[in-house]
mmCIF file of C-alpha atoms in Angstrom:
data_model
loop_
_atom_site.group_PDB
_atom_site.id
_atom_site.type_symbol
_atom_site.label_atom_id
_atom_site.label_comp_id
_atom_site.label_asym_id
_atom_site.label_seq_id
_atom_site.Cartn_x
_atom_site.Cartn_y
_atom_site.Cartn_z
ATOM 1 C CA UNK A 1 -0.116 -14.999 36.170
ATOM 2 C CA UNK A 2 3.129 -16.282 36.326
ATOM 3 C CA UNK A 3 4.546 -18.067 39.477
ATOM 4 C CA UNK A 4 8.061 -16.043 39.572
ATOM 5 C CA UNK A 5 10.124 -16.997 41.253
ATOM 6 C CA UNK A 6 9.355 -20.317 39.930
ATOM 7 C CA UNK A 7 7.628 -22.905 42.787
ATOM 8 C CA UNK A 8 9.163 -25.675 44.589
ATOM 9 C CA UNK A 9 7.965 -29.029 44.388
ATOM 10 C CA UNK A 10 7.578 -30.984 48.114
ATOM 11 C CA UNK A 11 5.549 -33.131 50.109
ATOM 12 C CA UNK A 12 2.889 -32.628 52.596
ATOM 13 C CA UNK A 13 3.452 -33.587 56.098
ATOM 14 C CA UNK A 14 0.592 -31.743 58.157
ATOM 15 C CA UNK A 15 -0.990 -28.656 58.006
ATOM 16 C CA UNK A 16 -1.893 -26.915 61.425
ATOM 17 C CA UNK A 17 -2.574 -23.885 63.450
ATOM 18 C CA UNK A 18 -4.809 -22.862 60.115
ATOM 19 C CA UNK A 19 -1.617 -21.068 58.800
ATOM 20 C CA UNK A 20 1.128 -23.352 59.296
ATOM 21 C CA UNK A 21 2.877 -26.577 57.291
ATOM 22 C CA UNK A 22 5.479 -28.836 57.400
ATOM 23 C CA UNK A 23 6.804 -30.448 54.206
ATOM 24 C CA UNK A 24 9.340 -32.594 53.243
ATOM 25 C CA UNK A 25 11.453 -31.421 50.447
ATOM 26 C CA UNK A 26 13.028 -32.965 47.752
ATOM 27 C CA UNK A 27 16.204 -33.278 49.080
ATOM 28 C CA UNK A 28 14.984 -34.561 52.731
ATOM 29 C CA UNK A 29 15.046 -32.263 54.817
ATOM 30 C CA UNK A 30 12.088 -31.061 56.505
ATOM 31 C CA UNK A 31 10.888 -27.150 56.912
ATOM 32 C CA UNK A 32 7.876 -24.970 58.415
ATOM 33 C CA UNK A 33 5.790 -22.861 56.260
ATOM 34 C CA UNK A 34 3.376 -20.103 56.336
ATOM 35 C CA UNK A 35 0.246 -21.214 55.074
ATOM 36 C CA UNK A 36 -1.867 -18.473 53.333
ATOM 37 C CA UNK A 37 -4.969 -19.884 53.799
ATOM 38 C CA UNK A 38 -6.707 -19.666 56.905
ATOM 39 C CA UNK A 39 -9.849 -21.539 55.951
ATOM 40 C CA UNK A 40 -10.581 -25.015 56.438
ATOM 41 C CA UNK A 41 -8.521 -26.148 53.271
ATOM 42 C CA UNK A 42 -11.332 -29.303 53.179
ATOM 43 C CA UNK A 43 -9.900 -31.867 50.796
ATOM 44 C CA UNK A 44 -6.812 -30.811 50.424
ATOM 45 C CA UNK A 45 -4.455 -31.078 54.136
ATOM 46 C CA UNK A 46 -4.071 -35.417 53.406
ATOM 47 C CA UNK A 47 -0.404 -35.880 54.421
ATOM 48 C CA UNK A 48 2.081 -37.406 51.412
ATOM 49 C CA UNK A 49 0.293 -35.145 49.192
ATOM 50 C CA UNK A 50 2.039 -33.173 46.466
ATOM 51 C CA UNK A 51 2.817 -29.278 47.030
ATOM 52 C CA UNK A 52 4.407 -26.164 45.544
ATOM 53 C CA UNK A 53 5.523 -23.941 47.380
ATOM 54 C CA UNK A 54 7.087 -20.282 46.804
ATOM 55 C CA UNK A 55 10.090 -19.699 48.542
ATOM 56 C CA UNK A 56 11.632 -16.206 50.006
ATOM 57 C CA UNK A 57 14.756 -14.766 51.239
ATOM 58 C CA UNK A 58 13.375 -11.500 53.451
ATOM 59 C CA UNK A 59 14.878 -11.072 56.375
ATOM 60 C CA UNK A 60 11.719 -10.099 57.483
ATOM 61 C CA UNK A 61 9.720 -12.578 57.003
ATOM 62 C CA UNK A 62 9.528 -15.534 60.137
ATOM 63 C CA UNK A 63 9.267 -18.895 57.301
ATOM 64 C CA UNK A 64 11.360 -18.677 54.698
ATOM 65 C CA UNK A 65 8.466 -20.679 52.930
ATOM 66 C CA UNK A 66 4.692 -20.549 51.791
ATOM 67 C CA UNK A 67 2.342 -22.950 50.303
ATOM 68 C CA UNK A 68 0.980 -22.338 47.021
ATOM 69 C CA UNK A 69 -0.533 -25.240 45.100
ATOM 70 C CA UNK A 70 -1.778 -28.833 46.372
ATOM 71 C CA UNK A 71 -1.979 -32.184 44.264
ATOM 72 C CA UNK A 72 -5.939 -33.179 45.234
ATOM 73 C CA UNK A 73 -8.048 -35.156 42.808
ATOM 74 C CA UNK A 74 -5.333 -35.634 40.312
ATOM 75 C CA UNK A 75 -5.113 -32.097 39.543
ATOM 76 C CA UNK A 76 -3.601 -29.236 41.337
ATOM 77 C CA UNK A 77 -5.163 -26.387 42.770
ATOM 78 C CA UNK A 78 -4.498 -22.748 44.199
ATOM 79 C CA UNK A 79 -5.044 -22.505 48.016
ATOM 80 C CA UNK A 80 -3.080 -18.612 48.241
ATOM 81 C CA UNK A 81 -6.607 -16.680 49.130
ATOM 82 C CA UNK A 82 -4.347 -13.627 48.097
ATOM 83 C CA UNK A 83 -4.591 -14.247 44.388
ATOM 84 C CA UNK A 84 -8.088 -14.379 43.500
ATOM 85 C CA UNK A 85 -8.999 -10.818 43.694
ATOM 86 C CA UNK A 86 -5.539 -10.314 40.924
ATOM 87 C CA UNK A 87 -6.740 -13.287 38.992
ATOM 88 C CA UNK A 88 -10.489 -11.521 38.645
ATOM 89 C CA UNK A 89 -9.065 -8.104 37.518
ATOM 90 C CA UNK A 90 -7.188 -10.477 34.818
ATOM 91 C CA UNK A 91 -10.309 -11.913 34.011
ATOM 92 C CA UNK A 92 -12.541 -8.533 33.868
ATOM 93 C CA UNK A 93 -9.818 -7.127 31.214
ATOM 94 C CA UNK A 94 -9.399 -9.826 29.102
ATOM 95 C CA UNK A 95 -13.366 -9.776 28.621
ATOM 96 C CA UNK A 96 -13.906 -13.221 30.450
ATOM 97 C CA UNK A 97 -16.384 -11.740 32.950
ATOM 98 C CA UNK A 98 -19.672 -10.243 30.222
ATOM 99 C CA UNK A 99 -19.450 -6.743 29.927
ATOM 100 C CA UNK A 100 -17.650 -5.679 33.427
ATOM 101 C CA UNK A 101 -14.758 -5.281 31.016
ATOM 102 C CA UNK A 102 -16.179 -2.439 29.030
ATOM 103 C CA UNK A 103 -15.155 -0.129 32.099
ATOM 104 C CA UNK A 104 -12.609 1.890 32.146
ATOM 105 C CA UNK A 105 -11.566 2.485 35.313
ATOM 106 C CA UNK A 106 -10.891 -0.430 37.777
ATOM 107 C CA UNK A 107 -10.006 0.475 41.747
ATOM 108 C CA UNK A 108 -9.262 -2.013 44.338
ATOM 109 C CA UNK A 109 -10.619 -2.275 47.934
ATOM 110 C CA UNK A 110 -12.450 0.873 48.085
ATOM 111 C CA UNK A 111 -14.083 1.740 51.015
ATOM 112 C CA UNK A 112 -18.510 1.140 50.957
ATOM 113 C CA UNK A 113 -21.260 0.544 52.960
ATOM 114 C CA UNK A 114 -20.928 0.490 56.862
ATOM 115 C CA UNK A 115 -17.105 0.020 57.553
ATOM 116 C CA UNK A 116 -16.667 -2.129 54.202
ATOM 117 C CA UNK A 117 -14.053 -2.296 51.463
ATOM 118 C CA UNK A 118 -15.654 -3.703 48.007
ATOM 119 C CA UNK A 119 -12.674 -5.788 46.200
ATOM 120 C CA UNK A 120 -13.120 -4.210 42.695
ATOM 121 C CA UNK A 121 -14.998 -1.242 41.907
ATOM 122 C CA UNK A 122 -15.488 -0.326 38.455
ATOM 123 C CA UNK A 123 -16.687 3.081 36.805
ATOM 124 C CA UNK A 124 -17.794 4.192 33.698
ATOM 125 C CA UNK A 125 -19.667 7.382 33.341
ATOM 126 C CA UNK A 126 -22.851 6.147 31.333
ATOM 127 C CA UNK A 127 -23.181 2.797 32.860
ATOM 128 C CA UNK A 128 -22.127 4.286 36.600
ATOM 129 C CA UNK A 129 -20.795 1.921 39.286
ATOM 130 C CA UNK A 130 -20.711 -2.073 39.759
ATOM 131 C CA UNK A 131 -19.265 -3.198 43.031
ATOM 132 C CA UNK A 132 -17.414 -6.723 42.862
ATOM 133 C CA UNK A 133 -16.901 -8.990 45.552
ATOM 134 C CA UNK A 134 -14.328 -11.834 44.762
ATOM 135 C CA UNK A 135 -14.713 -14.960 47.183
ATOM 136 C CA UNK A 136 -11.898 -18.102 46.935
ATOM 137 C CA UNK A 137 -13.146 -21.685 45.726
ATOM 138 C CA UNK A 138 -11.005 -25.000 45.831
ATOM 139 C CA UNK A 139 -13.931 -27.379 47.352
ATOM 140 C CA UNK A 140 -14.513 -30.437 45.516
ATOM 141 C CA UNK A 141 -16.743 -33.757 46.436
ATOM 142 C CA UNK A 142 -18.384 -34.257 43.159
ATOM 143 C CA UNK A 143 -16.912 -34.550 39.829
ATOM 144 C CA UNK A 144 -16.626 -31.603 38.039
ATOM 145 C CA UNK A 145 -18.339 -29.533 40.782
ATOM 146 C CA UNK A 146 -16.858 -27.037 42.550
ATOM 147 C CA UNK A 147 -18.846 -25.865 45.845
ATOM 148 C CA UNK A 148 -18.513 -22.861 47.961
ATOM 149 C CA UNK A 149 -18.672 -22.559 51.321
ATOM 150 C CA UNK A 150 -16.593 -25.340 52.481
ATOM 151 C CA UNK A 151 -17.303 -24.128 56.583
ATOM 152 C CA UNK A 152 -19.526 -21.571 57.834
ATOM 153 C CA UNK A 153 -18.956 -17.942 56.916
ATOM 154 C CA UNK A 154 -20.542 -15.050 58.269
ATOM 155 C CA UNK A 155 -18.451 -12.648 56.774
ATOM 156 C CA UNK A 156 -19.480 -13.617 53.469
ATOM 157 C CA UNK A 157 -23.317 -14.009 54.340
ATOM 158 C CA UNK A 158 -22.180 -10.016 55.445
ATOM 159 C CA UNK A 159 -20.910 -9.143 51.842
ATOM 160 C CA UNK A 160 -23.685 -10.203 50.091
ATOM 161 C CA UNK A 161 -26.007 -8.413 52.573
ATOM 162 C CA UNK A 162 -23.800 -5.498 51.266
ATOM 163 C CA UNK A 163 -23.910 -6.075 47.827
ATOM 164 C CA UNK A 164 -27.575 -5.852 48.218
ATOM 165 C CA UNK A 165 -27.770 -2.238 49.432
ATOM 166 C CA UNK A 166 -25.378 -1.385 46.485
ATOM 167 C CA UNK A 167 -28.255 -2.781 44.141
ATOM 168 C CA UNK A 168 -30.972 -1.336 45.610
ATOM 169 C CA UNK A 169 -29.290 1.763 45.516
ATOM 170 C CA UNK A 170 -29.197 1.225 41.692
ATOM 171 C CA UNK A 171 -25.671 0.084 41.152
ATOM 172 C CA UNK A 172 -24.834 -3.062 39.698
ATOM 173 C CA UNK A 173 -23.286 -5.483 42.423
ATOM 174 C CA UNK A 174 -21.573 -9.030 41.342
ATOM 175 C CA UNK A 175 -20.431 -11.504 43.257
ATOM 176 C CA UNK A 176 -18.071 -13.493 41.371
ATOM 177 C CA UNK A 177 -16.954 -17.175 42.497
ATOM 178 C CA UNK A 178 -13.186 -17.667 41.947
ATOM 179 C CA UNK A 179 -12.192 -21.053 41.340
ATOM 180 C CA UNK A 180 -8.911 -21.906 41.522
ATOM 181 C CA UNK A 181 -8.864 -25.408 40.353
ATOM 182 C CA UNK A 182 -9.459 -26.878 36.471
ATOM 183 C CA UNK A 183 -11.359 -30.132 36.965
ATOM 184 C CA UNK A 184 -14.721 -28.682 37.500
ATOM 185 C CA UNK A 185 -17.408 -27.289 35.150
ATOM 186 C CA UNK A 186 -20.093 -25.556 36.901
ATOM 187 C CA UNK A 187 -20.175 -24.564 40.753
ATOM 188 C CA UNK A 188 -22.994 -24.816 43.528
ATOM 189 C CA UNK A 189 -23.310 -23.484 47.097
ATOM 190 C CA UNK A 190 -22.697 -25.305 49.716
ATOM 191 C CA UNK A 191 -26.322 -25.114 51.453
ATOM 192 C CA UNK A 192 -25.749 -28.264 53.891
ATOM 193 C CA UNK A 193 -22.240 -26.665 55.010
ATOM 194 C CA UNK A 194 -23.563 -23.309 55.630
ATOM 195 C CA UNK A 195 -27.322 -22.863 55.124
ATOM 196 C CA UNK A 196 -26.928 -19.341 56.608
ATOM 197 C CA UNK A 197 -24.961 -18.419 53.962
ATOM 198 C CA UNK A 198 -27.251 -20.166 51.163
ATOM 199 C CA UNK A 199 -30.411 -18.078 52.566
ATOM 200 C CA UNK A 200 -28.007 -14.866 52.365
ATOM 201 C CA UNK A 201 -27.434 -15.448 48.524
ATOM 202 C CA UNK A 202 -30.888 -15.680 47.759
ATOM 203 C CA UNK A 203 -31.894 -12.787 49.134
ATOM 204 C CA UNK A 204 -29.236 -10.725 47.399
ATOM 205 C CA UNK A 205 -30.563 -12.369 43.956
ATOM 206 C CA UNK A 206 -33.640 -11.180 44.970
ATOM 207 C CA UNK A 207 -32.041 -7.856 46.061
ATOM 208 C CA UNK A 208 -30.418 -7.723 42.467
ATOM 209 C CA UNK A 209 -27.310 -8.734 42.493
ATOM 210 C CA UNK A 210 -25.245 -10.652 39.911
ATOM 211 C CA UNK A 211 -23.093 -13.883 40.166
ATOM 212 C CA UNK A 212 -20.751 -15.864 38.690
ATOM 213 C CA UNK A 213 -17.933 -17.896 38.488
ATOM 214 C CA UNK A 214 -14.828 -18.388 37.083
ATOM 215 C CA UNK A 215 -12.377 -21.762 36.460
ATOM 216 C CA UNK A 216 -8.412 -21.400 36.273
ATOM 217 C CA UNK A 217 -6.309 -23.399 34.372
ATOM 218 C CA UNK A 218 -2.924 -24.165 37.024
ATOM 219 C CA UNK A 219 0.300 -25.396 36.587
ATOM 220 C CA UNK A 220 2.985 -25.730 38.325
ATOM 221 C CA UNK A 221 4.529 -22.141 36.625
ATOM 222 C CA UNK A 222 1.436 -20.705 36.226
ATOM 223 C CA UNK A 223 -2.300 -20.222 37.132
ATOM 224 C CA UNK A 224 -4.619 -18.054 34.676
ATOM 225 C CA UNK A 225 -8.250 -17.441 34.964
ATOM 226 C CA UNK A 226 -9.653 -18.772 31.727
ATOM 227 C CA UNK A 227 -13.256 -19.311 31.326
ATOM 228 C CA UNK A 228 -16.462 -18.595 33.207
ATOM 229 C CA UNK A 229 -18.810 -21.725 34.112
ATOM 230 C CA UNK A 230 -22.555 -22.021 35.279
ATOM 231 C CA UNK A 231 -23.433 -21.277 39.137
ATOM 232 C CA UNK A 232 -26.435 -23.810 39.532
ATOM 233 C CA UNK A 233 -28.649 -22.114 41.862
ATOM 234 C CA UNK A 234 -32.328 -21.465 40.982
ATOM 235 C CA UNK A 235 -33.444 -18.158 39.607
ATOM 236 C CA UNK A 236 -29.768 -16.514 40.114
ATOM 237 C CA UNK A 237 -28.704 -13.874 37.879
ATOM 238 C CA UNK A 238 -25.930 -14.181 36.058
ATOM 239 C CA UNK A 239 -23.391 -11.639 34.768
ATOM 240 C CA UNK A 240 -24.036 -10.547 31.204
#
């Protein structure tokens, strides 16, 4: 996925209100952004940082700007929660994610369950339905780890509750871990963040339901999901 029209490079001032940001450009002067993100963005808000940012002319639209990428770590790394579901439909057809690209038809957010809308539903008529839930990952602490939650969700405890139904029902239910950062190897839930959330994932492996996760490689004119790496939770199932 190419960044078009291509990013613009600026500095980090703050980031507030969960969906704001002011940067300094290149040039010097100073602007507001949208921020399209409204999660806690841990590790990556530290003012003076490095940012990309796309930039828009709508009349439309309130901030001519919106933040994109963010130096952290030495690397940089995709903070636009409206990607990941586009980056995991690249991923399914190019046969990154096991066999969930041997169907042939792929919908997005199709309504399920109890006032619900599944990310990716795919069909096939032999092996039926699997319902795919695509959550956002940037969070790093360790080296080469990537964790997930980085604050308490209930809404995503809610989705795997979900996911579980749709495997009991006998469908085939994944939860796939999008990470949009390429310094980490393997990915772990964040069970001191959110235990909540923890004790909802394993009771949807129990329930049946798949995971994974999957790294992008970013630049500053691109990001593309490449490869798949290990979730390290006991017992989990993974995607085949």
């Amino acid at each position: 996925m190419k960044f078009d029209p291509p990013l613009i490079p600026a500095t980090l001032v703050r980031r507030y209100k969960r969906f704001l940001f002011d940067a300094k450009l290149e040039n010097g002067d100073f602007i507001t952004g949208s921020c399209p993100n409204t999660g806690s963005m841990l590790g990556l808000t530290e003012p003076g940082s490095a940012i990309y940012m796309t930039e828009h002319d709508s009349p439309t639209r309130k901030y001519r700007h919106a933040l994109e990428l963010v130096e952290a770590d030495g690397t940089l790394v995709g903070i636009n929660t409206g990607r990941p579901n586009r980056l995991a439909e690249e991923a399914i057809r190019n046969g990154i994610v096991g066999s969930l690209g041997a169907y042939p038809v792929l919908r997005r957010e199709q309504k399920y369950g109890l006032n619900s809308r599944i990310d990716i539903l795919l069909e096939d008529p032999v092996r039926g339905r699997a319902y795919v839930e695509v959550k956002n990952v940037h969070f790093r602490r360790a080296p080469g780890l990537a964790e997930f939650p980085d604050s308490v969700t209930s809404r995503g405890a809610k989705h795997l509750e979900e996911l579980g139904d749709m495997a009991e029902a006998g469908h085939r239910a994944i939860m796939v871990y999008l990470i949009q950062r390429g310094d980490v190897d393997r990915l772990k839930l964040c069970r001191d963040l959110d235990p909540a959330y923890a004790t909802a994932f394993d009771r949807a492996m129990k329930r049946g339901v798949e995971a994974c996760a999957i790294r992008c490689t970013i630049t500053s004119g691109q990001i593309e999901a490449d490869t798949m790496v290990p979730v390290e939770e006991t017992g989990i199932n993974s995607v085949l």
